[in-house]
Amino acid sequence: MKYLINILFLFSFLACTSVPVHKGIPYTDFPETENLIACILPMDTAVFRFPFRIKMQGDTVAIMDLHGMDHFIHLFHYPDLSYITSLGKRGDSPEEMLSVENIRWNGNSLWVLDANGLKLTRFGLALSNDSLLREEAVSLDKEILRGLDFVIYDDSTFIIPDYSGESRFCWVDRTGRLLHKMGIIPTTNEEALKHARPALAQAWRSFIDYNPRNGILAAVTQLGEVLEIYNLKDSTHIVRVGLHGEPEFKVAEGYGIPTGIMGFSDVQVMDTAIYAVFQGDTFEDISRKMQKGDMTDGGRYIYVFSLTGKPIRKYVLDHYVYGISVDELNGIIVATDVNSDEPVVKYKMD
């Protein structure tokens, strides 16, 4: 629940209200529902505090620990999960990291976002193929307000969510310079758009993914239940809104407190579909569970949408997970379970 506590702290300065109606195309359910049973993948080493993201590249898997003690990232061979090395050392020296928000493979390179350090770092595969070496660091433009996620658009451009509220995304070049901004927050809260855009942008914090093969950029809200799909090849934008609607919060004694639900926690755009981890627990339910000592965290659902946002299938999991890595070709989803000492599980899709 450390991640949830961080979310509550993040919203301590917000001062907007929720809006019951929404823009976009609503969805209410999925035509198919399937229950999946996990296969636990034992690990031979490494203790994780919060295994937040998992990214696979061939026979190498990188697992990001959001609250890592000494290192934020650990590499393993797949599928036996034998340990290779750790990187992203925590610290404040020029070659260390203050935080890690997400990791992305680009060929044999692993890019890492450090929001507190305002930089993107690239680690390249060593000649021995058994480790990654720090090869490049990109300092981000000061106009980019605390980027909390990123995707690699091409070899010279990154896309980072815009938390100023002026737009939806920042386009950034390989030197970290802000090129331009794109889109707006698809909210019905016109008052917040006029007078409280930074606060609204924080409420609409989203996790993103991009597939260069089909040009689809997807964003899912951490609060509420909103999926946005940007087709960067034809410039179309689709908004799908589930039963829980927009991110909700209220002001209480000077603090902005989330009042709706914990929504999505990860998203992956594949060649034929979009996969997103969904939680759906209200903050009232989460608070009651915490008071009873139940610190279980994560989502038990993986929602599958078409590339145009049509609901396809809902997977119901037997574990609570946060990060996913989808292998459509072999019908495999590998996920992180933050509640277990064996934090990597594998699901076989029918």
mmCIF file with all atom_site columns, C-alpha atoms in Angstrom, residues 11 13-19 162-168 184-206 221 223 246-249:
data_model
loop_
_atom_site.group_PDB
_atom_site.id
_atom_site.type_symbol
_atom_site.label_atom_id
_atom_site.label_alt_id
_atom_site.label_comp_id
_atom_site.label_asym_id
_atom_site.label_entity_id
_atom_site.label_seq_id
_atom_site.pdbx_PDB_ins_code
_atom_site.Cartn_x
_atom_site.Cartn_y
_atom_site.Cartn_z
_atom_site.occupancy
_atom_site.B_iso_or_equiv
_atom_site.pdbx_formal_charge
_atom_site.auth_seq_id
_atom_site.auth_comp_id
_atom_site.auth_asym_id
_atom_site.auth_atom_id
_atom_site.pdbx_PDB_model_num
ATOM 1  C CA . PHE A 1 11  ? -3.538  14.754 -4.210  1.00 0.00 ? 11  PHE A CA 1
ATOM 2  C CA . PHE A 1 13  ? -2.850  20.000 -3.008  1.00 0.00 ? 13  PHE A CA 1
ATOM 3  C CA . LEU A 1 14  ? -5.717  19.477 -5.463  1.00 0.00 ? 14  LEU A CA 1
ATOM 4  C CA . ALA A 1 15  ? -8.841  21.633 -5.324  1.00 0.00 ? 15  ALA A CA 1
ATOM 5  C CA . CYS A 1 16  ? -11.312 20.482 -7.957  1.00 0.00 ? 16  CYS A CA 1
ATOM 6  C CA . THR A 1 17  ? -14.550 18.545 -7.913  1.00 0.00 ? 17  THR A CA 1
ATOM 7  C CA . SER A 1 18  ? -15.726 15.483 -9.768  1.00 0.00 ? 18  SER A CA 1
ATOM 8  C CA . VAL A 1 19  ? -18.128 15.645 -12.679 1.00 0.00 ? 19  VAL A CA 1
ATOM 9  C CA . ASP A 1 162 ? 2.091   16.883 -19.715 1.00 0.00 ? 162 ASP A CA 1
ATOM 10 C CA . TYR A 1 163 ? 1.278   17.662 -16.073 1.00 0.00 ? 163 TYR A CA 1
ATOM 11 C CA . SER A 1 164 ? 1.016   21.412 -16.573 1.00 0.00 ? 164 SER A CA 1
ATOM 12 C CA . GLY A 1 165 ? -2.552  20.882 -17.777 1.00 0.00 ? 165 GLY A CA 1
ATOM 13 C CA . GLU A 1 166 ? -1.899  22.889 -20.924 1.00 0.00 ? 166 GLU A CA 1
ATOM 14 C CA . SER A 1 167 ? -2.050  19.794 -23.099 1.00 0.00 ? 167 SER A CA 1
ATOM 15 C CA . ARG A 1 168 ? -2.009  16.006 -22.870 1.00 0.00 ? 168 ARG A CA 1
ATOM 16 C CA . ILE A 1 184 ? -6.096  18.338 -24.178 1.00 0.00 ? 184 ILE A CA 1
ATOM 17 C CA . ILE A 1 185 ? -7.527  16.539 -21.154 1.00 0.00 ? 185 ILE A CA 1
ATOM 18 C CA . PRO A 1 186 ? -10.896 15.078 -22.279 1.00 0.00 ? 186 PRO A CA 1
ATOM 19 C CA . THR A 1 187 ? -12.780 16.196 -19.181 1.00 0.00 ? 187 THR A CA 1
ATOM 20 C CA . THR A 1 188 ? -16.220 17.717 -18.807 1.00 0.00 ? 188 THR A CA 1
ATOM 21 C CA . ASN A 1 189 ? -14.956 19.874 -15.934 1.00 0.00 ? 189 ASN A CA 1
ATOM 22 C CA . GLU A 1 190 ? -14.803 23.154 -17.855 1.00 0.00 ? 190 GLU A CA 1
ATOM 23 C CA . GLU A 1 191 ? -14.215 25.134 -14.655 1.00 0.00 ? 191 GLU A CA 1
ATOM 24 C CA . ALA A 1 192 ? -11.044 23.171 -13.898 1.00 0.00 ? 192 ALA A CA 1
ATOM 25 C CA . LEU A 1 193 ? -9.858  23.561 -17.482 1.00 0.00 ? 193 LEU A CA 1
ATOM 26 C CA . LYS A 1 194 ? -10.189 27.324 -17.086 1.00 0.00 ? 194 LYS A CA 1
ATOM 27 C CA . HIS A 1 195 ? -8.828  27.828 -13.573 1.00 0.00 ? 195 HIS A CA 1
ATOM 28 C CA . ALA A 1 196 ? -7.040  24.719 -12.251 1.00 0.00 ? 196 ALA A CA 1
ATOM 29 C CA . ARG A 1 197 ? -5.313  22.955 -15.101 1.00 0.00 ? 197 ARG A CA 1
ATOM 30 C CA . PRO A 1 198 ? -2.226  21.703 -13.189 1.00 0.00 ? 198 PRO A CA 1
ATOM 31 C CA . ALA A 1 199 ? -4.447  20.189 -10.489 1.00 0.00 ? 199 ALA A CA 1
ATOM 32 C CA . LEU A 1 200 ? -6.700  18.631 -13.110 1.00 0.00 ? 200 LEU A CA 1
ATOM 33 C CA . ALA A 1 201 ? -3.682  17.176 -14.896 1.00 0.00 ? 201 ALA A CA 1
ATOM 34 C CA . GLN A 1 202 ? -2.543  15.495 -11.692 1.00 0.00 ? 202 GLN A CA 1
ATOM 35 C CA . ALA A 1 203 ? -6.024  14.042 -11.202 1.00 0.00 ? 203 ALA A CA 1
ATOM 36 C CA . TRP A 1 204 ? -5.860  12.703 -14.750 1.00 0.00 ? 204 TRP A CA 1
ATOM 37 C CA . ARG A 1 205 ? -2.457  11.086 -14.286 1.00 0.00 ? 205 ARG A CA 1
ATOM 38 C CA . SER A 1 206 ? -2.301  8.301  -16.863 1.00 0.00 ? 206 SER A CA 1
ATOM 39 C CA . THR A 1 221 ? -6.204  6.870  -16.036 1.00 0.00 ? 221 THR A CA 1
ATOM 40 C CA . LEU A 1 223 ? -8.130  7.133  -11.097 1.00 0.00 ? 223 LEU A CA 1
ATOM 41 C CA . GLU A 1 246 ? -13.740 10.343 -14.899 1.00 0.00 ? 246 GLU A CA 1
ATOM 42 C CA . PRO A 1 247 ? -11.224 10.578 -12.048 1.00 0.00 ? 247 PRO A CA 1
ATOM 43 C CA . GLU A 1 248 ? -13.064 11.862 -8.948  1.00 0.00 ? 248 GLU A CA 1
ATOM 44 C CA . PHE A 1 249 ? -11.905 13.759 -5.878  1.00 0.00 ? 249 PHE A CA 1
#
